[in-house]
Short mmCIF file of C-alpha atoms in Angstrom, two decimals:
data_model
loop_
_atom_site.label_atom_id
_atom_site.label_comp_id
_atom_site.label_asym_id
_atom_site.label_seq_id
_atom_site.Cartn_x
_atom_site.Cartn_y
_atom_site.Cartn_z
CA UNK Z 1 -16.00 3.36 16.13
CA UNK Z 2 -12.32 2.50 16.53
CA UNK Z 3 -10.96 -0.85 15.35
CA UNK Z 4 -10.31 -1.96 18.94
CA UNK Z 5 -13.94 -1.26 19.82
CA UNK Z 6 -15.00 -3.34 16.81
CA UNK Z 7 -13.23 -6.31 18.40
CA UNK Z 8 -13.72 -5.52 22.08
CA UNK Z 9 -16.69 -3.24 22.85
CA UNK Z 10 -16.12 -0.47 25.38
CA UNK Z 11 -18.67 -2.04 27.74
CA UNK Z 12 -16.69 -5.28 27.81
CA UNK Z 13 -13.44 -3.43 28.54
CA UNK Z 14 -15.17 -1.47 31.31
CA UNK Z 15 -16.35 -4.75 32.81
CA UNK Z 16 -12.87 -6.29 32.58
CA UNK Z 17 -11.29 -3.24 34.20
CA UNK Z 18 -13.97 -3.21 36.90
CA UNK Z 19 -13.16 -6.81 37.81
CA UNK Z 20 -9.40 -6.28 37.83
CA UNK Z 21 -9.65 -3.09 39.90
CA UNK Z 22 -11.93 -4.84 42.41
CA UNK Z 23 -9.46 -7.74 42.60
CA UNK Z 24 -6.45 -5.48 43.16
CA UNK Z 25 -8.32 -3.51 45.82
CA UNK Z 26 -9.10 -6.68 47.77
CA UNK Z 27 -5.50 -7.87 47.42
CA UNK Z 28 -4.17 -4.58 48.77
CA UNK Z 29 -6.12 -5.02 52.00
CA UNK Z 30 -5.18 -8.69 52.23
CA UNK Z 31 -8.62 -10.18 51.55
CA UNK Z 32 -7.49 -12.15 48.48
CA UNK Z 33 -4.06 -13.71 48.04
CA UNK Z 34 -2.16 -13.63 44.75
CA UNK Z 35 -2.57 -17.26 43.70
CA UNK Z 36 -4.45 -17.94 40.42
CA UNK Z 37 -6.98 -20.10 42.26
CA UNK Z 38 -7.86 -17.46 44.84
CA UNK Z 39 -8.06 -14.75 42.18
CA UNK Z 40 -10.37 -16.90 40.09
CA UNK Z 41 -12.67 -17.59 43.04
CA UNK Z 42 -12.93 -13.86 43.68
CA UNK Z 43 -13.61 -12.99 40.02
CA UNK Z 44 -16.14 -15.81 39.70
CA UNK Z 45 -18.12 -14.46 42.66
CA UNK Z 46 -17.71 -10.92 41.36
CA UNK Z 47 -19.13 -11.93 37.96
CA UNK Z 48 -22.10 -13.66 39.57
CA UNK Z 49 -22.84 -10.54 41.58
CA UNK Z 50 -22.42 -8.29 38.54
CA UNK Z 51 -24.84 -10.46 36.56
CA UNK Z 52 -27.41 -10.67 39.35
CA UNK Z 53 -27.35 -6.94 40.07
CA UNK Z 54 -27.18 -6.03 36.37
CA UNK Z 55 -24.15 -3.82 36.76
CA UNK Z 56 -23.34 -3.98 33.04
CA UNK Z 57 -25.34 -3.55 29.81
CA UNK Z 58 -27.19 -6.43 28.21
CA UNK Z 59 -24.88 -6.13 25.20
CA UNK Z 60 -22.14 -8.01 27.08
CA UNK Z 61 -24.35 -10.52 28.88
CA UNK Z 62 -23.07 -13.29 26.60
CA UNK Z 63 -19.48 -12.43 27.54
CA UNK Z 64 -20.33 -12.61 31.23
CA UNK Z 65 -22.14 -15.91 30.69
CA UNK Z 66 -19.09 -17.32 28.89
CA UNK Z 67 -16.83 -16.43 31.81
CA UNK Z 68 -19.30 -17.92 34.27
CA UNK Z 69 -19.60 -21.11 32.21
CA UNK Z 70 -15.82 -21.49 32.32
CA UNK Z 71 -15.86 -20.84 36.06
CA UNK Z 72 -18.67 -23.37 36.61
CA UNK Z 73 -16.81 -25.99 34.59
CA UNK Z 74 -13.31 -25.55 36.02
CA UNK Z 75 -13.81 -23.75 39.32
CA UNK Z 76 -10.62 -22.29 40.76
CA UNK Z 77 -8.67 -23.80 37.84
CA UNK Z 78 -10.44 -21.57 35.30
CA UNK Z 79 -7.72 -18.89 35.64
CA UNK Z 80 -10.12 -16.03 35.01
CA UNK Z 81 -7.39 -13.50 35.81
CA UNK Z 82 -5.38 -14.58 32.76
CA UNK Z 83 -8.49 -14.41 30.58
CA UNK Z 84 -9.27 -10.89 31.81
CA UNK Z 85 -5.71 -9.70 31.22
CA UNK Z 86 -5.52 -11.33 27.77
CA UNK Z 87 -8.55 -9.34 26.65
CA UNK Z 88 -7.40 -6.05 28.17
CA UNK Z 89 -3.81 -6.41 26.96
CA UNK Z 90 -4.98 -7.36 23.48
CA UNK Z 91 -7.29 -4.34 23.46
CA UNK Z 92 -4.25 -2.17 24.21
CA UNK Z 93 -2.13 -3.94 21.61
CA UNK Z 94 -4.50 -3.45 18.68
CA UNK Z 95 -4.60 0.32 19.10
CA UNK Z 96 -1.45 0.51 16.99
CA UNK Z 97 -2.00 2.05 13.55
CA UNK Z 98 0.33 0.88 10.79
CA UNK Z 99 -0.48 4.05 8.82
CA UNK Z 100 1.34 6.07 11.48
CA UNK Z 101 4.64 4.52 10.39
CA UNK Z 102 6.34 6.42 7.54
CA UNK Z 103 8.02 3.59 5.64
CA UNK Z 104 6.52 0.85 3.49
CA UNK Z 105 5.55 -2.46 5.11
CA UNK Z 106 8.52 -4.21 3.46
CA UNK Z 107 10.95 -1.58 4.73
CA UNK Z 108 9.51 -1.79 8.23
CA UNK Z 109 9.65 -5.58 8.18
CA UNK Z 110 13.28 -5.56 7.04
CA UNK Z 111 14.19 -3.06 9.76
CA UNK Z 112 12.54 -5.25 12.39
CA UNK Z 113 14.59 -8.21 11.15
CA UNK Z 114 17.79 -6.13 11.26
CA UNK Z 115 17.01 -5.23 14.87
CA UNK Z 116 16.70 -8.92 15.74
CA UNK Z 117 19.99 -9.69 13.99
CA UNK Z 118 21.69 -7.15 16.26
CA UNK Z 119 20.31 -9.16 19.17
CA UNK Z 120 22.00 -12.36 17.90
CA UNK Z 121 18.98 -13.78 16.10
CA UNK Z 122 19.38 -15.88 12.95
CA UNK Z 123 16.92 -14.64 10.33
CA UNK Z 124 16.10 -17.23 7.66
CA UNK Z 125 13.98 -15.62 4.93
CA UNK Z 126 13.06 -17.79 3.23
CA UNK Z 127 14.25 -21.35 3.67
CA UNK Z 128 13.81 -23.93 0.91
CA UNK Z 129 12.32 -26.68 3.01
CA UNK Z 130 9.33 -28.86 2.17
CA UNK Z 131 7.65 -29.56 5.49
CA UNK Z 132 5.18 -31.92 3.83
CA UNK Z 133 7.79 -34.13 2.15
CA UNK Z 134 10.58 -33.73 4.71
CA UNK Z 135 8.69 -33.14 7.94
CA UNK Z 136 8.88 -30.03 10.13
CA UNK Z 137 11.95 -27.84 9.80
CA UNK Z 138 14.46 -28.59 12.58
CA UNK Z 139 16.41 -25.53 13.61
CA UNK Z 140 19.93 -25.90 15.00
CA UNK Z 141 20.11 -22.28 16.15
CA UNK Z 142 19.61 -20.91 19.67
CA UNK Z 143 17.46 -18.06 18.38
CA UNK Z 144 15.97 -18.16 14.91
CA UNK Z 145 13.08 -16.61 13.03
CA UNK Z 146 12.29 -18.48 9.84
CA UNK Z 147 9.79 -18.48 7.00
CA UNK Z 148 9.30 -21.32 4.53
CA UNK Z 149 9.62 -20.36 0.87
CA UNK Z 150 6.05 -21.40 0.12
CA UNK Z 151 4.86 -18.90 2.74
CA UNK Z 152 7.20 -16.10 1.64
CA UNK Z 153 6.40 -15.96 -2.07
CA UNK Z 154 4.29 -12.96 -3.12
CA UNK Z 155 3.81 -11.60 0.40
CA UNK Z 156 4.93 -8.14 -0.76
CA UNK Z 157 4.07 -6.55 -4.10
CA UNK Z 158 6.23 -4.38 -6.38
CA UNK Z 159 5.45 -1.30 -4.25
CA UNK Z 160 6.61 -3.12 -1.10
CA UNK Z 161 3.05 -3.33 0.17
CA UNK Z 162 2.00 -6.26 2.34
CA UNK Z 163 -0.67 -8.11 0.33
CA UNK Z 164 -1.20 -11.55 1.90
CA UNK Z 165 -0.80 -13.20 5.32
CA UNK Z 166 2.69 -14.32 6.24
CA UNK Z 167 3.27 -17.42 8.36
CA UNK Z 168 6.48 -17.32 10.35
CA UNK Z 169 8.05 -19.34 13.13
CA UNK Z 170 10.19 -18.38 16.08
CA UNK Z 171 12.68 -20.67 17.80
CA UNK Z 172 13.48 -19.57 21.37
CA UNK Z 173 11.54 -17.36 23.75
CA UNK Z 174 9.50 -15.26 21.31
CA UNK Z 175 9.16 -11.96 23.20
CA UNK Z 176 12.03 -10.18 21.43
CA UNK Z 177 10.53 -11.06 18.04
CA UNK Z 178 7.06 -9.94 19.15
CA UNK Z 179 8.44 -6.64 20.44
CA UNK Z 180 10.65 -5.97 17.43
CA UNK Z 181 7.83 -6.43 14.95
CA UNK Z 182 5.37 -4.48 17.09
CA UNK Z 183 7.76 -1.53 17.36
CA UNK Z 184 7.67 -1.37 13.56
CA UNK Z 185 3.90 -1.52 13.25
CA UNK Z 186 3.14 -5.26 13.08
CA UNK Z 187 0.93 -7.39 15.30
CA UNK Z 188 1.79 -11.08 15.44
CA UNK Z 189 -1.22 -13.38 15.70
CA UNK Z 190 -0.74 -16.77 17.33
CA UNK Z 191 -1.12 -19.59 14.81
CA UNK Z 192 -2.65 -22.37 16.87
CA UNK Z 193 -3.36 -24.52 13.81
CA UNK Z 194 0.30 -25.56 13.60
CA UNK Z 195 1.90 -28.07 15.92
CA UNK Z 196 4.93 -27.05 17.97
CA UNK Z 197 7.49 -29.82 17.48
CA UNK Z 198 9.36 -28.56 20.55
CA UNK Z 199 8.44 -26.23 23.39
CA UNK Z 200 10.86 -23.64 21.98
CA UNK Z 201 8.97 -23.42 18.66
CA UNK Z 202 6.27 -20.77 18.27
CA UNK Z 203 4.15 -20.13 15.18
CA UNK Z 204 2.58 -16.83 14.18
CA UNK Z 205 0.90 -15.08 11.28
CA UNK Z 206 1.22 -11.48 10.14
CA UNK Z 207 -1.82 -10.02 8.38
CA UNK Z 208 -1.99 -7.02 6.01
CA UNK Z 209 -3.10 -3.87 7.87
CA UNK Z 210 -3.00 -5.94 11.09
CA UNK Z 211 -6.46 -7.32 10.34
CA UNK Z 212 -5.60 -10.49 12.16
CA UNK Z 213 -7.55 -13.58 13.10
CA UNK Z 214 -7.20 -15.41 16.40
CA UNK Z 215 -5.29 -14.09 19.41
CA UNK Z 216 -2.66 -11.37 19.32
CA UNK Z 217 0.78 -11.92 20.78
CA UNK Z 218 1.15 -9.25 23.47
CA UNK Z 219 4.21 -6.94 23.34
CA UNK Z 220 6.15 -6.32 26.55
CA UNK Z 221 4.78 -2.81 27.02
CA UNK Z 222 1.25 -4.16 27.50
CA UNK Z 223 1.98 -7.23 29.57
CA UNK Z 224 0.66 -7.14 33.12
#
């Protein structure tokens, strides 16, 4: 079984694709407009019908129930379309295999940072800032990727292998950073345990061998 199937079973992906294809088909003939509320109403009814008629295996019945619970709770505000796309896009994202990249993790990471520098990013690795004693780091740059020293120490070993999770932060719209790291074999996982002090701050974690926890940040090539 592939690693993506370990996280998202094939039956779940087939269900997600079935719902999205049905939605797009109805939109093409003008039966459903392209507002999140209308799309959610369609997918909610589609899920109820799929459950009632047992269109999908019992193995994903809990997933269907979770979607329906969200729909029951929030109605047209549940934004089921975004939830469907997040799962499918993440499934596509995690197919990447770091072993397919020839260089060491440290070399690939450095190359990704060099690529961002060429795009006018400030790369601060690491910064000597104590966020406990001094409060959150306040960037004065338009575009910056930074790592605190306490998070940087011992991330790579003497063979340039990636041996522990790395917490990093992005100031500005994060897509360029997500894409740069992904193009060099890294998946950024959203770190929702940390508070964004401003809307332009985004926190992520890199995990060895991309064995991440939480939700993956989606690279541009897999965004709907």
